mmCIF file of C-alpha atoms in Angstrom:
data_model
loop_
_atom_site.group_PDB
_atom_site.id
_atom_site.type_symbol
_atom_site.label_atom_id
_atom_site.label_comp_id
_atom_site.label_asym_id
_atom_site.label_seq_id
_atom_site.Cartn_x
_atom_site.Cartn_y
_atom_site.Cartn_z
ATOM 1 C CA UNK A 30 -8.730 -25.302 -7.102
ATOM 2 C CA UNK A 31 -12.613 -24.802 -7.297
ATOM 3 C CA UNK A 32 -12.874 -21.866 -9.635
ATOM 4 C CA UNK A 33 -16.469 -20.942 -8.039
ATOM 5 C CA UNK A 34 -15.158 -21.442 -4.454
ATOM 6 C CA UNK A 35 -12.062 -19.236 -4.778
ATOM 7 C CA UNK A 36 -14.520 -16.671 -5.444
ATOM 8 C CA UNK A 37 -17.036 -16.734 -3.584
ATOM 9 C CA UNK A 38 -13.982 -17.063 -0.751
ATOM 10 C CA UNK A 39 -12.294 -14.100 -2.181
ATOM 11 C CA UNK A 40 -15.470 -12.068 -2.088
ATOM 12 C CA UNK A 41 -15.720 -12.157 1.439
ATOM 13 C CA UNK A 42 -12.875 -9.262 2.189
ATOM 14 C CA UNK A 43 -14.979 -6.510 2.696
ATOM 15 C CA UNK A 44 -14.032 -2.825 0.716
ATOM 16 C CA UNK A 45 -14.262 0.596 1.168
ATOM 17 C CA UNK A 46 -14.387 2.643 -2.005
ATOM 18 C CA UNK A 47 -11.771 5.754 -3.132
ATOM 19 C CA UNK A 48 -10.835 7.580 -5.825
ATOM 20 C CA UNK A 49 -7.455 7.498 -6.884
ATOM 21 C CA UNK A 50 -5.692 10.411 -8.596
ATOM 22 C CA UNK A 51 -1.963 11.529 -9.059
ATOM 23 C CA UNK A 52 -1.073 14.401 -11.658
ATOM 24 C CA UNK A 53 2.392 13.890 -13.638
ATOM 25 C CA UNK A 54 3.126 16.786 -15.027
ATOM 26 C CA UNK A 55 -0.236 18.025 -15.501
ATOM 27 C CA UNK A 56 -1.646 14.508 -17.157
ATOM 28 C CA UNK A 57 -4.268 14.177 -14.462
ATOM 29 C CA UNK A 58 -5.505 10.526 -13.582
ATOM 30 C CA UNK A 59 -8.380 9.341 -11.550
ATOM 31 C CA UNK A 60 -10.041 6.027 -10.878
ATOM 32 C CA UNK A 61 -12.242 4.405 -8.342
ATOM 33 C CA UNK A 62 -10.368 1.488 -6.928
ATOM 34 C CA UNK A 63 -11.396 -0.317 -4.084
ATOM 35 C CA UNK A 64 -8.144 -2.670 -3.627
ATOM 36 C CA UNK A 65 -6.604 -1.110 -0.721
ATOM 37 C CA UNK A 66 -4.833 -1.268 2.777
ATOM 38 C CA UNK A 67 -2.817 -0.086 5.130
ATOM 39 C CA UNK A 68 0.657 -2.254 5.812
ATOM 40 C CA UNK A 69 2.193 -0.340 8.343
ATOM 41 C CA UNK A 70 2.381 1.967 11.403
ATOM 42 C CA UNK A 71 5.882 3.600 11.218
ATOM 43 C CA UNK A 72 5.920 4.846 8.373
ATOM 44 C CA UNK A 73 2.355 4.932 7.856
ATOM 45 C CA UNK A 74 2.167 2.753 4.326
ATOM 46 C CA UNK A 75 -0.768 1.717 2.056
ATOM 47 C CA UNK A 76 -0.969 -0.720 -0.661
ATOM 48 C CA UNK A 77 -3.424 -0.226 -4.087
ATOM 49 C CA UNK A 78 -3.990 -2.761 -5.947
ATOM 50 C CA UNK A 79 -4.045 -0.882 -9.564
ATOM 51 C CA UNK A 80 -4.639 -2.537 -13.277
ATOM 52 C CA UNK A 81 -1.161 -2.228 -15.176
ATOM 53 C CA UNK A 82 -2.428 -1.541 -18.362
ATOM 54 C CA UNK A 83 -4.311 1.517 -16.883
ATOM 55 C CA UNK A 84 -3.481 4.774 -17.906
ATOM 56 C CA UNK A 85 -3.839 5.863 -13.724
ATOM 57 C CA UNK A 86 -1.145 3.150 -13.228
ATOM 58 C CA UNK A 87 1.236 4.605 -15.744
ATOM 59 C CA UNK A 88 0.255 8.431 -14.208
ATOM 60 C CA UNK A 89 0.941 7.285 -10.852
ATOM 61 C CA UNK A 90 4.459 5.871 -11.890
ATOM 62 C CA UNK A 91 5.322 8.684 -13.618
ATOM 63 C CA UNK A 92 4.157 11.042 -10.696
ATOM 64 C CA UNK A 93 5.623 8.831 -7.882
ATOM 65 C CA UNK A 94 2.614 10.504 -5.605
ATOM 66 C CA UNK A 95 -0.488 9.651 -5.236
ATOM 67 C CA UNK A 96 -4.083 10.887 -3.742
ATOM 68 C CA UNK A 97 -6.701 8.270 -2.374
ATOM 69 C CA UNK A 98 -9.887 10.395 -1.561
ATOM 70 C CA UNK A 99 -12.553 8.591 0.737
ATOM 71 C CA UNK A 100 -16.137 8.655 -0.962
ATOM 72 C CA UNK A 101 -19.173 8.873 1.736
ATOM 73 C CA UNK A 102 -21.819 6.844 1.804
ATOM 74 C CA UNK A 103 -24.138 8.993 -0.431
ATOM 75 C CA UNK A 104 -21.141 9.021 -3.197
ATOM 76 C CA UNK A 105 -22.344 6.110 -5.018
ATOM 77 C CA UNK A 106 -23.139 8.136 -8.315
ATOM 78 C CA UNK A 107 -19.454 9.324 -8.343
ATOM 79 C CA UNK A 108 -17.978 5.925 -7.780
ATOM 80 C CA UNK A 109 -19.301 5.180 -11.201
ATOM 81 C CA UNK A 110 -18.164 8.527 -12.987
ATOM 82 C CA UNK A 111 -14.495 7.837 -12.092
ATOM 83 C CA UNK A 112 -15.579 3.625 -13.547
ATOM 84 C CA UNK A 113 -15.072 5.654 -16.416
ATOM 85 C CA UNK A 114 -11.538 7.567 -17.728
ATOM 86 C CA UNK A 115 -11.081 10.414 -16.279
ATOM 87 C CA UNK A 116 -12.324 14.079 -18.235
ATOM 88 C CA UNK A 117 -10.550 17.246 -17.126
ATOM 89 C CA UNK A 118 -12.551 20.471 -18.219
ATOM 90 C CA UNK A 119 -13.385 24.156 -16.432
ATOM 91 C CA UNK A 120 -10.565 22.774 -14.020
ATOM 92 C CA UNK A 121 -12.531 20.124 -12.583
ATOM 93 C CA UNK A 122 -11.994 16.479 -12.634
ATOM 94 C CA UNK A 123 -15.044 15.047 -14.381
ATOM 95 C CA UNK A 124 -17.210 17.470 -12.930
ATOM 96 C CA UNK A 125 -15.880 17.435 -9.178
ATOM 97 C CA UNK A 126 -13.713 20.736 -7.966
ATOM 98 C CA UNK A 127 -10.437 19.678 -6.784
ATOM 99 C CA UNK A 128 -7.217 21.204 -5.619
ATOM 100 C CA UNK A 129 -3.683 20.255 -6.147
ATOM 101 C CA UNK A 130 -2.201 18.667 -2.641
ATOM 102 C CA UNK A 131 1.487 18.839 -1.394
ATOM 103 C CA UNK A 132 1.971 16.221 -3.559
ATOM 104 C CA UNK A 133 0.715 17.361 -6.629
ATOM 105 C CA UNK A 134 -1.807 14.868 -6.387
ATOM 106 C CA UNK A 135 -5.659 16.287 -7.272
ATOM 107 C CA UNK A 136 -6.994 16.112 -3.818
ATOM 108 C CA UNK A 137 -10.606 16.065 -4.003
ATOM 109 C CA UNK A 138 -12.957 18.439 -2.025
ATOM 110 C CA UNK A 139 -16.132 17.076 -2.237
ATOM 111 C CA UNK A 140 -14.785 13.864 0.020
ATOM 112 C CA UNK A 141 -14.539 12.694 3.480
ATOM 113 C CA UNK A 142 -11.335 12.888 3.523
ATOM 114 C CA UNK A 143 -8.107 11.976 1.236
ATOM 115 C CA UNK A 144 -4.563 10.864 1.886
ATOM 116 C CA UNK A 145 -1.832 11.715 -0.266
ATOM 117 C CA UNK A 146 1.243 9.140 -0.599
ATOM 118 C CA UNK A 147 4.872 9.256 -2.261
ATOM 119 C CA UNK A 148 5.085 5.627 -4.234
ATOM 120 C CA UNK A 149 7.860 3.661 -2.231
ATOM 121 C CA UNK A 150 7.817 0.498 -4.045
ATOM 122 C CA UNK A 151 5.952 -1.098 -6.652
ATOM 123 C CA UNK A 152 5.381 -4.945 -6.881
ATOM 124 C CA UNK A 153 4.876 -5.416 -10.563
ATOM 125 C CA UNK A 154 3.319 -8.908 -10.769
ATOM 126 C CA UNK A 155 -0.531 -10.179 -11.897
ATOM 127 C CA UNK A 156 -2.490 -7.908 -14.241
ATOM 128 C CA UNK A 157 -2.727 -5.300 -11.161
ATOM 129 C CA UNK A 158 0.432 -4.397 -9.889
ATOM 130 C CA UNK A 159 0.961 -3.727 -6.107
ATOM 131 C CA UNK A 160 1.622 0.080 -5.331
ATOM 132 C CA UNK A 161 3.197 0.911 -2.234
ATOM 133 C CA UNK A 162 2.695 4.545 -0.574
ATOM 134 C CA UNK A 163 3.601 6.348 2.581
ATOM 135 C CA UNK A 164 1.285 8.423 3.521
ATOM 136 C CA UNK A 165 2.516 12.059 3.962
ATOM 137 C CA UNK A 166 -0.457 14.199 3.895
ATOM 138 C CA UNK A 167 -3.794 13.597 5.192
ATOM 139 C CA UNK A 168 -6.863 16.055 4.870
ATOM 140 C CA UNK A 169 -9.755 15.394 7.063
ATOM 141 C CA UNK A 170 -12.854 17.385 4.735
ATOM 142 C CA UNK A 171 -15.937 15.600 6.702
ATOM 143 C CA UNK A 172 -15.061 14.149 10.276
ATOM 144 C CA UNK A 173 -17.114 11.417 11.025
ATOM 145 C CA UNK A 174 -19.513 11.642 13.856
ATOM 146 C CA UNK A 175 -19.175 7.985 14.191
ATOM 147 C CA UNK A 176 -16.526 5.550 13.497
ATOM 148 C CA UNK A 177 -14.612 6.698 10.311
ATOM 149 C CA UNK A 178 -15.007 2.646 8.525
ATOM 150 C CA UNK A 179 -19.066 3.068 9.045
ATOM 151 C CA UNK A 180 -18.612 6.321 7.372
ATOM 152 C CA UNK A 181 -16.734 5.056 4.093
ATOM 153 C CA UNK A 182 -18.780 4.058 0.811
ATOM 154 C CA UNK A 183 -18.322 0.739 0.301
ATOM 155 C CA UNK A 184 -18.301 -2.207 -2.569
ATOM 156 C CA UNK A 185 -21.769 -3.979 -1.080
ATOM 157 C CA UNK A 186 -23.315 -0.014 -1.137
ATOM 158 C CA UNK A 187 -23.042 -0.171 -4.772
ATOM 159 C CA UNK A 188 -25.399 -2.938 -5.631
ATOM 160 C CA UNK A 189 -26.292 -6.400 -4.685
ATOM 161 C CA UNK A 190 -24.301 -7.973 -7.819
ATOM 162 C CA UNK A 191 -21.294 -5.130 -7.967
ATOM 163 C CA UNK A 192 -17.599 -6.990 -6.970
ATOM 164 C CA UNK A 193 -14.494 -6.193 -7.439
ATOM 165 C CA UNK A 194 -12.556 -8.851 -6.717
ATOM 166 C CA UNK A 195 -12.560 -13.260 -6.754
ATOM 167 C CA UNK B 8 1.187 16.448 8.326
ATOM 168 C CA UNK B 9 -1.285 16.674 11.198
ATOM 169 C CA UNK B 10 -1.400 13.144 13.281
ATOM 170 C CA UNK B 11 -5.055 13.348 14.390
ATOM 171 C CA UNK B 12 -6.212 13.370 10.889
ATOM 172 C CA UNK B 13 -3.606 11.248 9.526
ATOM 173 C CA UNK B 14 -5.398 8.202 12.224
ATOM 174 C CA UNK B 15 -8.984 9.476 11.678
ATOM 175 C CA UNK B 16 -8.211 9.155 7.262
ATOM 176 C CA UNK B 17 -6.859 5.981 7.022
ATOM 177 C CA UNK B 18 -9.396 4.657 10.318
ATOM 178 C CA UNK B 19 -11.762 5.109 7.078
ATOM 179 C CA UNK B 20 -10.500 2.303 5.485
ATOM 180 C CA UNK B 21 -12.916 -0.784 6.506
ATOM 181 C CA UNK B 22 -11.612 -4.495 7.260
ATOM 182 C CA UNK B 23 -12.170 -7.734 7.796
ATOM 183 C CA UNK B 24 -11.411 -10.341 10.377
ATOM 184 C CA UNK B 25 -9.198 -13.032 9.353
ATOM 185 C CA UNK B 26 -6.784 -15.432 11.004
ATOM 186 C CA UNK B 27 -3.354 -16.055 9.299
ATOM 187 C CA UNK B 28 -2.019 -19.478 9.643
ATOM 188 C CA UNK B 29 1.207 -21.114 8.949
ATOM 189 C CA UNK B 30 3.252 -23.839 9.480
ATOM 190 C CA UNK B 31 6.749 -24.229 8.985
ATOM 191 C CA UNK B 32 8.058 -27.713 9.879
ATOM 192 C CA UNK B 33 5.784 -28.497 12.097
ATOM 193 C CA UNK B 34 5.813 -25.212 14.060
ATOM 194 C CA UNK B 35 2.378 -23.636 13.759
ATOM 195 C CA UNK B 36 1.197 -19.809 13.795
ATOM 196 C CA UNK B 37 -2.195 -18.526 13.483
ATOM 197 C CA UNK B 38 -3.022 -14.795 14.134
ATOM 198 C CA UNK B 39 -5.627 -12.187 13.753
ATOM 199 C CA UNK B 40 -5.128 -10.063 10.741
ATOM 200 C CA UNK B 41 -7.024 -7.217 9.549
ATOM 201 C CA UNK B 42 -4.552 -5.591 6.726
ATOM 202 C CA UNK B 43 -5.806 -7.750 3.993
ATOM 203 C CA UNK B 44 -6.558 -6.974 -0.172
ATOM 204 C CA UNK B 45 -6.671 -8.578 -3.262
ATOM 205 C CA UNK B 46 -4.153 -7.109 -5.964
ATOM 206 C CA UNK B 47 -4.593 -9.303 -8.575
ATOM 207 C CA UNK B 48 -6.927 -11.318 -10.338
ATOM 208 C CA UNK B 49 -4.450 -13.684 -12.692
ATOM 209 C CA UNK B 50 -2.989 -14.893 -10.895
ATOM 210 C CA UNK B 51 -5.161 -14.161 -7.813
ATOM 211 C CA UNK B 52 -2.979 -13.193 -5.666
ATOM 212 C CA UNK B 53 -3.484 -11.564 -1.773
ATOM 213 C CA UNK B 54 -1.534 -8.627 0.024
ATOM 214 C CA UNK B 55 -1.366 -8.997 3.882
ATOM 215 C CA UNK B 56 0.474 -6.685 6.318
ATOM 216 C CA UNK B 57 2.342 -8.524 8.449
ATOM 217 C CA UNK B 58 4.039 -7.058 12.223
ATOM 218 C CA UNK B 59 7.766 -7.630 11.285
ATOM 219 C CA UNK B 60 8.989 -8.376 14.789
ATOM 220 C CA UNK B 61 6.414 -11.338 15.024
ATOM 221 C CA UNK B 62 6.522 -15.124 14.816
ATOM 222 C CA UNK B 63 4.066 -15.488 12.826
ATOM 223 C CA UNK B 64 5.592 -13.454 10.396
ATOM 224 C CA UNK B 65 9.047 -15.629 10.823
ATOM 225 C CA UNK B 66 7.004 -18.991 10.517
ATOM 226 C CA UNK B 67 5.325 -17.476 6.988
ATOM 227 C CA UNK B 68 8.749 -16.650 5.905
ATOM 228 C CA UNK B 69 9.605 -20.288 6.655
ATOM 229 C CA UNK B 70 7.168 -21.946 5.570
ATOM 230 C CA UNK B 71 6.479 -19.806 2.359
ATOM 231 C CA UNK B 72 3.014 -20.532 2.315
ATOM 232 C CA UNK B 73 0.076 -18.705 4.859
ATOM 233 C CA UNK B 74 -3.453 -19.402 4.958
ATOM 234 C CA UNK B 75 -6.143 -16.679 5.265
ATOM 235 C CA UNK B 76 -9.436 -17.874 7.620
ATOM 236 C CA UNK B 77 -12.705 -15.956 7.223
ATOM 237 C CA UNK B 78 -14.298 -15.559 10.244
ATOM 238 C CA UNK B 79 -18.008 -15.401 10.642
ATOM 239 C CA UNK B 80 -19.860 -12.263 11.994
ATOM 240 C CA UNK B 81 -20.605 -14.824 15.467
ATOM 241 C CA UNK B 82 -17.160 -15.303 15.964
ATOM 242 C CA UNK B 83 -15.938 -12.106 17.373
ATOM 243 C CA UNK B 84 -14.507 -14.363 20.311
ATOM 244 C CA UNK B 85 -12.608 -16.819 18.012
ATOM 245 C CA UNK B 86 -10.848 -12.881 16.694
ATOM 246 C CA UNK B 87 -9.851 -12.287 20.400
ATOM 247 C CA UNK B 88 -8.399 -15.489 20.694
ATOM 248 C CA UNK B 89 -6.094 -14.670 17.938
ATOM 249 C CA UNK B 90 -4.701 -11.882 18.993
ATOM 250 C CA UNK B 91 -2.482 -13.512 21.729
ATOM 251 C CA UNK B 92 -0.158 -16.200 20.656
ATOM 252 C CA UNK B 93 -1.346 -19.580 19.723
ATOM 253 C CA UNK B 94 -1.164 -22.559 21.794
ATOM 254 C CA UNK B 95 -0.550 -26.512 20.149
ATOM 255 C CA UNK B 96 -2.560 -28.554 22.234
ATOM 256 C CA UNK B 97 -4.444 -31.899 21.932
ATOM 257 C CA UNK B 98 -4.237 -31.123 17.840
ATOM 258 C CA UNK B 99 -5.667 -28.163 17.855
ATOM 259 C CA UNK B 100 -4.566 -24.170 17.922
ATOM 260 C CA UNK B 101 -5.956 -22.376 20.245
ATOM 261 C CA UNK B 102 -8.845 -24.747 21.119
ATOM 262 C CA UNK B 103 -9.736 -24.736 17.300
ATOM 263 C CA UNK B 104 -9.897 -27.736 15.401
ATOM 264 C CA UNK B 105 -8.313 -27.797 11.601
ATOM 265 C CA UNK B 106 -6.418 -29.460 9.274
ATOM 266 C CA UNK B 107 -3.834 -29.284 7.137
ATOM 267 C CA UNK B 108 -4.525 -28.345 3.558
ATOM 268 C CA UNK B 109 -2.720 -28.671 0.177
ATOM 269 C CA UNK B 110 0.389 -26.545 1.033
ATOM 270 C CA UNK B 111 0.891 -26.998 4.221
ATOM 271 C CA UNK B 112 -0.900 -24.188 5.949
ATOM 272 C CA UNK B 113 -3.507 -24.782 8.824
ATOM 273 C CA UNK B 114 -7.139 -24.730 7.377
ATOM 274 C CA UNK B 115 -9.313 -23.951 10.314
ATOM 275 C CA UNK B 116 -12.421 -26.243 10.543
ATOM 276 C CA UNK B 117 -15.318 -23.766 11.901
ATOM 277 C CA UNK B 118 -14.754 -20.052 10.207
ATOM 278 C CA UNK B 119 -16.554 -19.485 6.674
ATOM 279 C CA UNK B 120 -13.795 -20.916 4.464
ATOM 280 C CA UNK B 121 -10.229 -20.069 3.858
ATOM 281 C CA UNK B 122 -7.318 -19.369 0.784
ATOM 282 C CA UNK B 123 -4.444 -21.204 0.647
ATOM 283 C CA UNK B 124 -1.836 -19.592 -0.567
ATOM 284 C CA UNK B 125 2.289 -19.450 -1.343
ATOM 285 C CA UNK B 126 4.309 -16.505 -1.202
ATOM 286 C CA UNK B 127 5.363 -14.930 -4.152
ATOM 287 C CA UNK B 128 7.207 -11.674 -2.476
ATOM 288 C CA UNK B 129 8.051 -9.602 0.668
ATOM 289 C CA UNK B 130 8.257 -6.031 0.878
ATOM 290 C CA UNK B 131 10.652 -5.186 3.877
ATOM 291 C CA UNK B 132 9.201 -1.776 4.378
ATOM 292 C CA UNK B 133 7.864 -0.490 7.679
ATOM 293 C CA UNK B 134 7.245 -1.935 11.405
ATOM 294 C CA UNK B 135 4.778 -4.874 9.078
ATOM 295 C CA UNK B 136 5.848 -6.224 6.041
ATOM 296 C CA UNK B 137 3.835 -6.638 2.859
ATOM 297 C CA UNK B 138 3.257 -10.118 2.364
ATOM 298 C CA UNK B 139 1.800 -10.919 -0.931
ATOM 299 C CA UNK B 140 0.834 -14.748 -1.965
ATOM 300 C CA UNK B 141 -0.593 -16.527 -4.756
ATOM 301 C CA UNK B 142 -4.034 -18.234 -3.749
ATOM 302 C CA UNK B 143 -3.671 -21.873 -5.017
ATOM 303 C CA UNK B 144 -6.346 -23.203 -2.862
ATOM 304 C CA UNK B 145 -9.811 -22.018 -1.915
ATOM 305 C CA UNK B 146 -12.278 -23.557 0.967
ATOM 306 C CA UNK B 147 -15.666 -22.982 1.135
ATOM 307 C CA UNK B 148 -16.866 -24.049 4.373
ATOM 308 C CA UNK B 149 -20.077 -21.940 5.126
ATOM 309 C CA UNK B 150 -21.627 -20.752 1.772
ATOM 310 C CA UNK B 151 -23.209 -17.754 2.001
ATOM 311 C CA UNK B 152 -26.605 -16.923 1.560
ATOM 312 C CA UNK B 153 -26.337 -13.002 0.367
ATOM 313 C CA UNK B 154 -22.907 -11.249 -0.124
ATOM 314 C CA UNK B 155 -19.986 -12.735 0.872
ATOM 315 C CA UNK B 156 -18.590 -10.102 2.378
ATOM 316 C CA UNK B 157 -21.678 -9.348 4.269
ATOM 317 C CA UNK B 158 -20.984 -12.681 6.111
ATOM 318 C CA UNK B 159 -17.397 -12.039 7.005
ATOM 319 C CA UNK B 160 -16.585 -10.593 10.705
ATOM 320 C CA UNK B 161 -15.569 -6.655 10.178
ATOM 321 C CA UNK B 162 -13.628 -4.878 12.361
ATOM 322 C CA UNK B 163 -16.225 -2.645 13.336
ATOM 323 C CA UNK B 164 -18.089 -5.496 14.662
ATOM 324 C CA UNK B 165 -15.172 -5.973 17.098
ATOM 325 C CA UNK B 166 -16.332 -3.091 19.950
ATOM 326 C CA UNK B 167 -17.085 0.144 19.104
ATOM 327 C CA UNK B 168 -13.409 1.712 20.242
ATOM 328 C CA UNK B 169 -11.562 -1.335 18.355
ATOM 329 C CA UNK B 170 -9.152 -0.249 15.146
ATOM 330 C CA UNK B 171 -6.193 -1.457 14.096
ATOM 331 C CA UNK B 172 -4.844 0.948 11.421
ATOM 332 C CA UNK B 173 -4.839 4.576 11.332
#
């Protein structure tokens, strides 16, 4: 296989961008991640793609819940704050006000909009792992005038050389 | 959990537009997808959500190896096609020529390029199934001249009313 060709082939799925958090036992995590999809209807489930050496991956295992907060278009500055780990001071989450969902998972209020998921299953292969989540919460902070996937930050917003993925 | 914003949340989430081939034994599936990530980079491996009830999810399973086609932004047609069930004719799916690549798996000739990949694990979970495979095989067919994934067909290019997800 063509190293460059896998790639540049790769690069062509298209991302939105979210923050994930989850909150074991007060050991707050949050970290932009843009490896995400649904997988199903009935239950409504979503996959993350999340690095297993990452202290949000060991926080989300340990919480078995998760948050994935939608970041608008205009959210590109806080995209990069949560690039970095996570600081929790004056009860915000690196600077952005929060509140705790049904979950327990930091829920975001400066968002579009955030889902909150109990972990069903966990595929623990590659240097991300594949987390499985039904959703069981969802908090809609900005309805979109438009469609909601024109609404979403995404990875090509970022910058002409930013990827995630290949 | 309320079911409005539950569908308008996850309707955030953007996708592309890619069409899932197998072929196990000789019988051939190809599909539009949408439910598509990366999870991993080593080994690379992809996460598709596949309906459960489907055969092309039965001829994956069979085959234990799936290809993923990138189609191009002008091939919103070739993504209708898709959705209803392929047709063998003449050598060709659909009305689409291909061939077949290194494991097996139906490389479509006219679509931006394609992975190759073999599957690695299933998780059984909901009305689609997480299908996750390890890409072994990359095909760059139409290099692109900016972003990839500003090249790829999105979901939102599909009609303004068009989601699948939510």
């Amino acid at each position: 296989m063509n190293a460059d060709d896998k790639k540049a082939v790769l690069r062509m799925i298209p991302y939105g961008i979210y923050v994930l958090t989850a909150d074991a036992d007060g050991t707050l995590a949050a970290s932009t991640v843009n490896w995400v999809t649904q997988s199903a209807f009935a239950p409504p489930l979503v996959v993350v793609g999340i690095k297993a050496d990452s202290g949000t991956y060991k926080t989300v295992k340990a919480a078995q819940a998760f948050a994935l907060n939608m970041l608008g278009k205009d959210q590109k500055a806080l995209a990069f704050t949560f690039f970095r780990p996570a600081d929790v001071s004056d009860g915000k989450l690196s600077g952005q006000s929060f509140r705790k969902g049904t979950t327990g998972a930091p829920v975001l209020i400066d968002v579009l909009g955030a889902v909150e998921c109990r972990l069903t299953s966990i595929v623990e292969q590659g240097d991300h792992h594949i987390v499985v989540g039904e959703v069981v919460e969802a908090h809609l902070i900005k309805p979109p005038s438009g469609r909601p996937d024109a609404a979403i930050l995404e990875m090509k917003d970022l910058g002409d050389n930013v990827f995630y993925g290949g």
